[in-house]
mmCIF file with all atom_site columns, C-alpha atoms in Angstrom:
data_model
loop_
_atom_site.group_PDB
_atom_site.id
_atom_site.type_symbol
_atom_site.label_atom_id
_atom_site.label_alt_id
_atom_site.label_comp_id
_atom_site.label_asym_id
_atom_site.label_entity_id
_atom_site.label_seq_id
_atom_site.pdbx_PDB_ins_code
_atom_site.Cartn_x
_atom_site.Cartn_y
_atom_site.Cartn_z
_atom_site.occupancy
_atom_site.B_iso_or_equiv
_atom_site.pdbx_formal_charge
_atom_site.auth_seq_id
_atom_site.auth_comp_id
_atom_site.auth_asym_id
_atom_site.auth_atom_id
_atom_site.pdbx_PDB_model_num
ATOM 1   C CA . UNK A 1 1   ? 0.000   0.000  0.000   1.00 47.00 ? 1   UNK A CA 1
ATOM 2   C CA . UNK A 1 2   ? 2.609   2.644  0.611   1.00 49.00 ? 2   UNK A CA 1
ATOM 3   C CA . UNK A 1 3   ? 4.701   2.040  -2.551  1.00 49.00 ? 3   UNK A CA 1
ATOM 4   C CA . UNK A 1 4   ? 1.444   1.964  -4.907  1.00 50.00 ? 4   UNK A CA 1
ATOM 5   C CA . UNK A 1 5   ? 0.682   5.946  -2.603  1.00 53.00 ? 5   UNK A CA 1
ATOM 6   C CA . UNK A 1 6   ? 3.977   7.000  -3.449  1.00 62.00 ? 6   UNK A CA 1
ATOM 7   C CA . UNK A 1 7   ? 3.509   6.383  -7.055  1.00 84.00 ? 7   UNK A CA 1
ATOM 8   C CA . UNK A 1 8   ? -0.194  6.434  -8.118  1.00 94.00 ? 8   UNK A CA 1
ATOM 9   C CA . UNK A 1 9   ? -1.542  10.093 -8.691  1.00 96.00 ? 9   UNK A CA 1
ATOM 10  C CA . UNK A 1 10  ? -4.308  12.178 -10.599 1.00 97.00 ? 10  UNK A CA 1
ATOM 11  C CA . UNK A 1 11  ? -4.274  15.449 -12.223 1.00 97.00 ? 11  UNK A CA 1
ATOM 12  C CA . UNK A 1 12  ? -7.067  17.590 -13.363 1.00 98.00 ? 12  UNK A CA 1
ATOM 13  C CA . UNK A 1 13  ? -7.402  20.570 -15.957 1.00 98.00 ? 13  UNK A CA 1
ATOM 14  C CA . UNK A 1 14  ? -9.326  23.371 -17.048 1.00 98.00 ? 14  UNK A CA 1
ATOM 15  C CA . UNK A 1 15  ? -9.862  25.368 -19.737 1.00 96.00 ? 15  UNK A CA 1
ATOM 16  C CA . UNK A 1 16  ? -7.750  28.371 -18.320 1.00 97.00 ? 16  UNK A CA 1
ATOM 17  C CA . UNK A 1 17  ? -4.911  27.100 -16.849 1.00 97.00 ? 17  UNK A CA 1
ATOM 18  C CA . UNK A 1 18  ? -4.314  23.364 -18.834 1.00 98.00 ? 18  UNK A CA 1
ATOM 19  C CA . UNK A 1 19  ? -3.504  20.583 -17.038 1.00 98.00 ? 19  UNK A CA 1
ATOM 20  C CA . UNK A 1 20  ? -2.610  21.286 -13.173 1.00 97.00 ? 20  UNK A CA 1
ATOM 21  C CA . UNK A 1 21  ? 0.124   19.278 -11.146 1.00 96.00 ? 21  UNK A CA 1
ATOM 22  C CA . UNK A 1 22  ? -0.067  15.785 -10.131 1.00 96.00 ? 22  UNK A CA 1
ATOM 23  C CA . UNK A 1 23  ? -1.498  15.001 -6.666  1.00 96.00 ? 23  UNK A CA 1
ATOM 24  C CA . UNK A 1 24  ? -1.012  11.480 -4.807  1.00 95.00 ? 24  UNK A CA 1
ATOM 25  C CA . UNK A 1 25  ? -3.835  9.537  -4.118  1.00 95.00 ? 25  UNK A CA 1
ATOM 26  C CA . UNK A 1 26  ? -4.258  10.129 -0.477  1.00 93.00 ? 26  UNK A CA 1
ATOM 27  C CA . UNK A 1 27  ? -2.644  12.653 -0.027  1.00 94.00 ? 27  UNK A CA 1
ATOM 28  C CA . UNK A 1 28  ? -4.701  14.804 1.707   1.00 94.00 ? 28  UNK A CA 1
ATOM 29  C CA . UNK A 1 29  ? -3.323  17.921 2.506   1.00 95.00 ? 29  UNK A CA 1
ATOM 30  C CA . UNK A 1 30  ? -3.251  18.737 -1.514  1.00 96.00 ? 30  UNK A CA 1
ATOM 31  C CA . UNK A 1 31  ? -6.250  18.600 -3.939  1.00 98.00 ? 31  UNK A CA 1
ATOM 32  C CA . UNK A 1 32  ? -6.246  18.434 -7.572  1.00 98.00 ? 32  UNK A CA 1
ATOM 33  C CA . UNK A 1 33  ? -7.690  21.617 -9.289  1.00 98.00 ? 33  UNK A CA 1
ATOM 34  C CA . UNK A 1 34  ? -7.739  25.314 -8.520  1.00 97.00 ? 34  UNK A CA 1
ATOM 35  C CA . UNK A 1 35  ? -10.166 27.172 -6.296  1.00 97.00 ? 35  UNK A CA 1
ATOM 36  C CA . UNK A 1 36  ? -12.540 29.484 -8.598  1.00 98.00 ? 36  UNK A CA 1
ATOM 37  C CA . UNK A 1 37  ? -11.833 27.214 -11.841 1.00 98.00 ? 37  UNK A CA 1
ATOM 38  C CA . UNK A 1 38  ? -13.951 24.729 -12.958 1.00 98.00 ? 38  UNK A CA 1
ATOM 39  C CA . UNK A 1 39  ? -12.662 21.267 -13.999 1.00 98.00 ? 39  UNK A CA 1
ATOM 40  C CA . UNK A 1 40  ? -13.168 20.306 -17.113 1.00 98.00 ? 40  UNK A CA 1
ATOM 41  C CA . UNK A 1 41  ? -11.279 16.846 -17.528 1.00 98.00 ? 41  UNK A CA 1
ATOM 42  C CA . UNK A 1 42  ? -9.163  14.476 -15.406 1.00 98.00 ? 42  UNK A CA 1
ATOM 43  C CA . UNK A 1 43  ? -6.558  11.846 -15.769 1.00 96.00 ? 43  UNK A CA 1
ATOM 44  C CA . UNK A 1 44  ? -6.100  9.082  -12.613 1.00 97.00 ? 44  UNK A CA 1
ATOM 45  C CA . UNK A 1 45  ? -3.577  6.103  -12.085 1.00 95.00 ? 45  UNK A CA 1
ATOM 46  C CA . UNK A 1 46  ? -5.034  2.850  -12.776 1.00 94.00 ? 46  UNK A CA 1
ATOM 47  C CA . UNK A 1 47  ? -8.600  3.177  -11.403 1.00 94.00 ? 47  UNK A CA 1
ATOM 48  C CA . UNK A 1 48  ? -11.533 3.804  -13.595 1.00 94.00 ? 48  UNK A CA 1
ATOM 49  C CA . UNK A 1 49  ? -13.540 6.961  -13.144 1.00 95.00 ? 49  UNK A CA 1
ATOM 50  C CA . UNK A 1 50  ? -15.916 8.747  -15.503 1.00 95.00 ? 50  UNK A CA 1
ATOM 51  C CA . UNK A 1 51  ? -17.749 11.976 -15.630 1.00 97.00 ? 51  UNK A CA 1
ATOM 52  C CA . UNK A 1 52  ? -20.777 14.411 -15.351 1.00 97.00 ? 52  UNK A CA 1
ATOM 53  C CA . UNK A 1 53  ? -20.433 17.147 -18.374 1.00 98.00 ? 53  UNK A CA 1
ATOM 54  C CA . UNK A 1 54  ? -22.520 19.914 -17.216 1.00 98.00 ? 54  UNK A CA 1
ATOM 55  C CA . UNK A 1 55  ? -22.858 21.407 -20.819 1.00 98.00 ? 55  UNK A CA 1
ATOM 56  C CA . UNK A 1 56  ? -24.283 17.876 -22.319 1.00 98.00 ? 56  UNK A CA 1
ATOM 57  C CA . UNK A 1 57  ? -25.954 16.999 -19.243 1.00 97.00 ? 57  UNK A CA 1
ATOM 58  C CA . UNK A 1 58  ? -24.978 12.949 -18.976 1.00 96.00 ? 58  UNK A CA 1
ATOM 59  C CA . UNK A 1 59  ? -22.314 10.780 -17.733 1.00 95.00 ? 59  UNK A CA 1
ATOM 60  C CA . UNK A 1 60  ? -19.042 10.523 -20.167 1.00 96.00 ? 60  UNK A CA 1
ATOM 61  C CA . UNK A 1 61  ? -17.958 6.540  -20.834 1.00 96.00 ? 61  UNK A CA 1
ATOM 62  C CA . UNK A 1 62  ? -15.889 5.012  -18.017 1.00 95.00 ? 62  UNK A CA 1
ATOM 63  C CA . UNK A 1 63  ? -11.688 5.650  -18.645 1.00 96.00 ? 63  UNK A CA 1
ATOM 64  C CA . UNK A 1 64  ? -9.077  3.885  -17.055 1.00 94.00 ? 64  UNK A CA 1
ATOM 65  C CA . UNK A 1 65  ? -5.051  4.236  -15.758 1.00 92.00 ? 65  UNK A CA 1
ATOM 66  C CA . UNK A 1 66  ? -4.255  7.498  -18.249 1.00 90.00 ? 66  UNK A CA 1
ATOM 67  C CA . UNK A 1 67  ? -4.989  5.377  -21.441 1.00 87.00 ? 67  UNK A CA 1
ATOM 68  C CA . UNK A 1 68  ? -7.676  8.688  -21.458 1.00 94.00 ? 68  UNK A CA 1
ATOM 69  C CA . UNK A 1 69  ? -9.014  11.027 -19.353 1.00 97.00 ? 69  UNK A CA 1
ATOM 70  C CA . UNK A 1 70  ? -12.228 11.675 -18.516 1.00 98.00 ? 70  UNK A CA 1
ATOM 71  C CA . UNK A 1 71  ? -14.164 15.345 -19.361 1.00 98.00 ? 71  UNK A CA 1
ATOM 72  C CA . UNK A 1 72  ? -14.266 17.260 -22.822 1.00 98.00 ? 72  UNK A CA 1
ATOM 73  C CA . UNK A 1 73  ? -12.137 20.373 -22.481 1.00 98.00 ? 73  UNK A CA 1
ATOM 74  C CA . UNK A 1 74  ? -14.408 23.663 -22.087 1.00 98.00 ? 74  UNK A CA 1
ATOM 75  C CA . UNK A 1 75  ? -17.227 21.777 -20.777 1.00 98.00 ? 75  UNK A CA 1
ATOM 76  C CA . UNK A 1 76  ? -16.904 21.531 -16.805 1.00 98.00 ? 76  UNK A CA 1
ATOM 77  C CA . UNK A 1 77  ? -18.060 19.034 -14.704 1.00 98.00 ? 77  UNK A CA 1
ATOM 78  C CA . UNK A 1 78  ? -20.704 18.424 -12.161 1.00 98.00 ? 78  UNK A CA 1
ATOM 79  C CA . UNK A 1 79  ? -20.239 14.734 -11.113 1.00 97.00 ? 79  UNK A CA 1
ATOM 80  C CA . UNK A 1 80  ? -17.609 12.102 -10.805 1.00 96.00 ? 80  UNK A CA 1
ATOM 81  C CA . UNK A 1 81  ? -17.763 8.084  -9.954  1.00 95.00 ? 81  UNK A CA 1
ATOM 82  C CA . UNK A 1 82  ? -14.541 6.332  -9.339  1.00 94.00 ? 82  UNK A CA 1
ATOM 83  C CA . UNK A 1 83  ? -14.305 2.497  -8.967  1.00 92.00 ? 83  UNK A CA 1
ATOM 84  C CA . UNK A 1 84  ? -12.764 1.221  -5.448  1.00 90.00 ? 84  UNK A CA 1
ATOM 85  C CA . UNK A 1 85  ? -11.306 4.543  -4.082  1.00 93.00 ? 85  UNK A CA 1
ATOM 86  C CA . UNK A 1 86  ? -12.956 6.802  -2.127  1.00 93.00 ? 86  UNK A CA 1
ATOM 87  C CA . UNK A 1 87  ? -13.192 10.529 -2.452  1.00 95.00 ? 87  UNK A CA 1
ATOM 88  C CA . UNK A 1 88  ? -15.191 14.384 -2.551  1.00 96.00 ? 88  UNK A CA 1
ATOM 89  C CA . UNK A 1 89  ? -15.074 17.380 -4.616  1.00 98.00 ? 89  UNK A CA 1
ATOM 90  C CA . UNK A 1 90  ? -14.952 21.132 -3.804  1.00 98.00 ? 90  UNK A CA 1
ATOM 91  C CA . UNK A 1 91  ? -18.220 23.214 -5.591  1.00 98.00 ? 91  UNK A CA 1
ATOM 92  C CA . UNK A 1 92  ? -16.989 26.297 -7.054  1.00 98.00 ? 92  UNK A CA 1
ATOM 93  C CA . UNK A 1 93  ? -17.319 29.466 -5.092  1.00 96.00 ? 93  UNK A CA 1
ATOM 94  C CA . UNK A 1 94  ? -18.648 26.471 -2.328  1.00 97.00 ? 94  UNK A CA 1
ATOM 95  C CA . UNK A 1 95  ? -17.131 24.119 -0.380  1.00 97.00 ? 95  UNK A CA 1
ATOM 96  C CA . UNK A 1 96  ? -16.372 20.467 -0.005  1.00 98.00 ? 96  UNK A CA 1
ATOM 97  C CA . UNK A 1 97  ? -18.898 17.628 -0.518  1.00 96.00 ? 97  UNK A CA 1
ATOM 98  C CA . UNK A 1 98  ? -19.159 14.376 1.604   1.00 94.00 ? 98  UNK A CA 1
ATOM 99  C CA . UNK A 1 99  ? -16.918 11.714 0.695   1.00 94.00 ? 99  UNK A CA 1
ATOM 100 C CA . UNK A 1 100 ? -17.827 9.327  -1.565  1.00 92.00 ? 100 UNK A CA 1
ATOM 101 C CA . UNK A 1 101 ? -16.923 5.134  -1.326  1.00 88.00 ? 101 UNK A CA 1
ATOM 102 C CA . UNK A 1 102 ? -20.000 3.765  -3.323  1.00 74.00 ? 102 UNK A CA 1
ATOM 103 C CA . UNK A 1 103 ? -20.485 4.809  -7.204  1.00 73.00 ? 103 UNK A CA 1
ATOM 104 C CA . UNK A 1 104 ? -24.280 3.903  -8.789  1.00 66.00 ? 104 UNK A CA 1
ATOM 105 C CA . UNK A 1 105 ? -26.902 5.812  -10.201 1.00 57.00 ? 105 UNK A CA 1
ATOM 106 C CA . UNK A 1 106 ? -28.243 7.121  -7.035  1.00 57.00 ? 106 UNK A CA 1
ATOM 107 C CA . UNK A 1 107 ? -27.703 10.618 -5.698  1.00 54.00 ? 107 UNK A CA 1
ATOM 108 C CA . UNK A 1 108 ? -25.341 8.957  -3.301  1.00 62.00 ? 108 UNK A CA 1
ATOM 109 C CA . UNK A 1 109 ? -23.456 7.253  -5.992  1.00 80.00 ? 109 UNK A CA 1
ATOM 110 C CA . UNK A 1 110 ? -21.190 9.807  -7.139  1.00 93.00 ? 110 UNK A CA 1
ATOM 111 C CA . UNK A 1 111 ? -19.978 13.596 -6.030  1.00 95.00 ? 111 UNK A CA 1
ATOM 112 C CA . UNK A 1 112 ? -20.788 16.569 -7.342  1.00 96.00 ? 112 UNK A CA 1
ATOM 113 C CA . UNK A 1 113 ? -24.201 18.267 -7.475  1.00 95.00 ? 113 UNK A CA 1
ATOM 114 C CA . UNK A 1 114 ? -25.612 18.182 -11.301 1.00 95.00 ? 114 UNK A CA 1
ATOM 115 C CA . UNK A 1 115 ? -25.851 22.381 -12.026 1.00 97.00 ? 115 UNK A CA 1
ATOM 116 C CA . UNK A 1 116 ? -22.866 22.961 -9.809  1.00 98.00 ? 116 UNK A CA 1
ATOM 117 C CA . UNK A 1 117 ? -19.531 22.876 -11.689 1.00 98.00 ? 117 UNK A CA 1
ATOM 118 C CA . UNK A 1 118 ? -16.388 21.265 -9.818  1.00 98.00 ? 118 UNK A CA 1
ATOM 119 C CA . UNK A 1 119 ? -12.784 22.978 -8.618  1.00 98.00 ? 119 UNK A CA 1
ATOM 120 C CA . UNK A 1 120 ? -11.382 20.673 -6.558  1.00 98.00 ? 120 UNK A CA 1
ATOM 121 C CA . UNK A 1 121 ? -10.838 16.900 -6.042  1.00 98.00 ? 121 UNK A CA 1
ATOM 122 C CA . UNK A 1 122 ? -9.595  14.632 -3.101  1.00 97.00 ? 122 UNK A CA 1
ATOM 123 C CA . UNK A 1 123 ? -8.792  11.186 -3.656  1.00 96.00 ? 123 UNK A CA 1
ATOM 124 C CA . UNK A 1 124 ? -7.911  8.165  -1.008  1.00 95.00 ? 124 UNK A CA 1
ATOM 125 C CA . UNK A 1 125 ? -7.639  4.671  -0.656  1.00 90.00 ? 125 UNK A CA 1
#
C-alpha cells in the first residue's frame, strides 16, 4: 500500500490554466484543481472513473489508468464516480462535498451536485 501511494496520482485541468500538477492519491493535505476554476477533464492512475459534463448533461464513458481522461475540455463538470477509491469534490465558489466510497446511479453514488460545476478533487484509498 505505501509504494502503490507513493507512485499512483491524478491530475485535473481546465480550460484556463491546462492541465494542473499531479497530486497522490491520499494525499490529503493537496487537492487536484484550482479554487474558482472549474474542472473540465481528469486523468487518474489505474482506477476507472468517468464523468458528469454539465454542458451535455450525462455521464461521459468510463476511462481507465491514463490510457484517457475523462471530461471534454471547455465543458466543466458536475459529477464524478470512481471504482474502489474513495473521495469528494470542492463546488466552485462552495465548499467540499461528503466523501464518496459507493459509485451507482443514485444521488449517493457519485460527487458533485448536477448544475454545480467542480474545482477541486480529493482522492484516497
Amino acid at each position: 500500500k505505501d509504494f502503490e501511494y507513493n507512485l499512483l496520482t491524478y491530475q485535473t485541468h481546465d480550460n484556463k490554466h491546462g492541465w494542473h500538477k499531479d497530486v497522490f492519491i491520499g494525499d490529503l493535505t493537496n487537492y487536484a484543481g484550482l479554487y474558482g476554476n472549474s474542472i473540465d477533464a481528469i486523468f487518474l492512475d489505474k482506477y476507472k472513473l468517468r464523468v458528469h459534463d454539465m454542458v451535455k448533461n450525462k455521464w461521459l464513458p468510463w476511462v481507465e489508468d491514463r490510457n484517457d481522461y475523462a471530461g471534454n475540455f471547455g465543458n466543466p463538470i458536475d459529477g464524478i464516480q470512481i471504482q474502489g477509491l474513495t473521495y469528494r469534490v470542492h463546488l466552485k465558489n462552495g465548499f467540499w462535498l461528503p466523501w464518496v466510497t459507493n459509485y451507482n446511479n443514485t444521488n449517493n453514488g457519485y460527487a458533485g451536485i448536477y448544475g454545480k460545476s467542480i474545482d477541486g478533487i480529493q482522492i484516497k484509498y
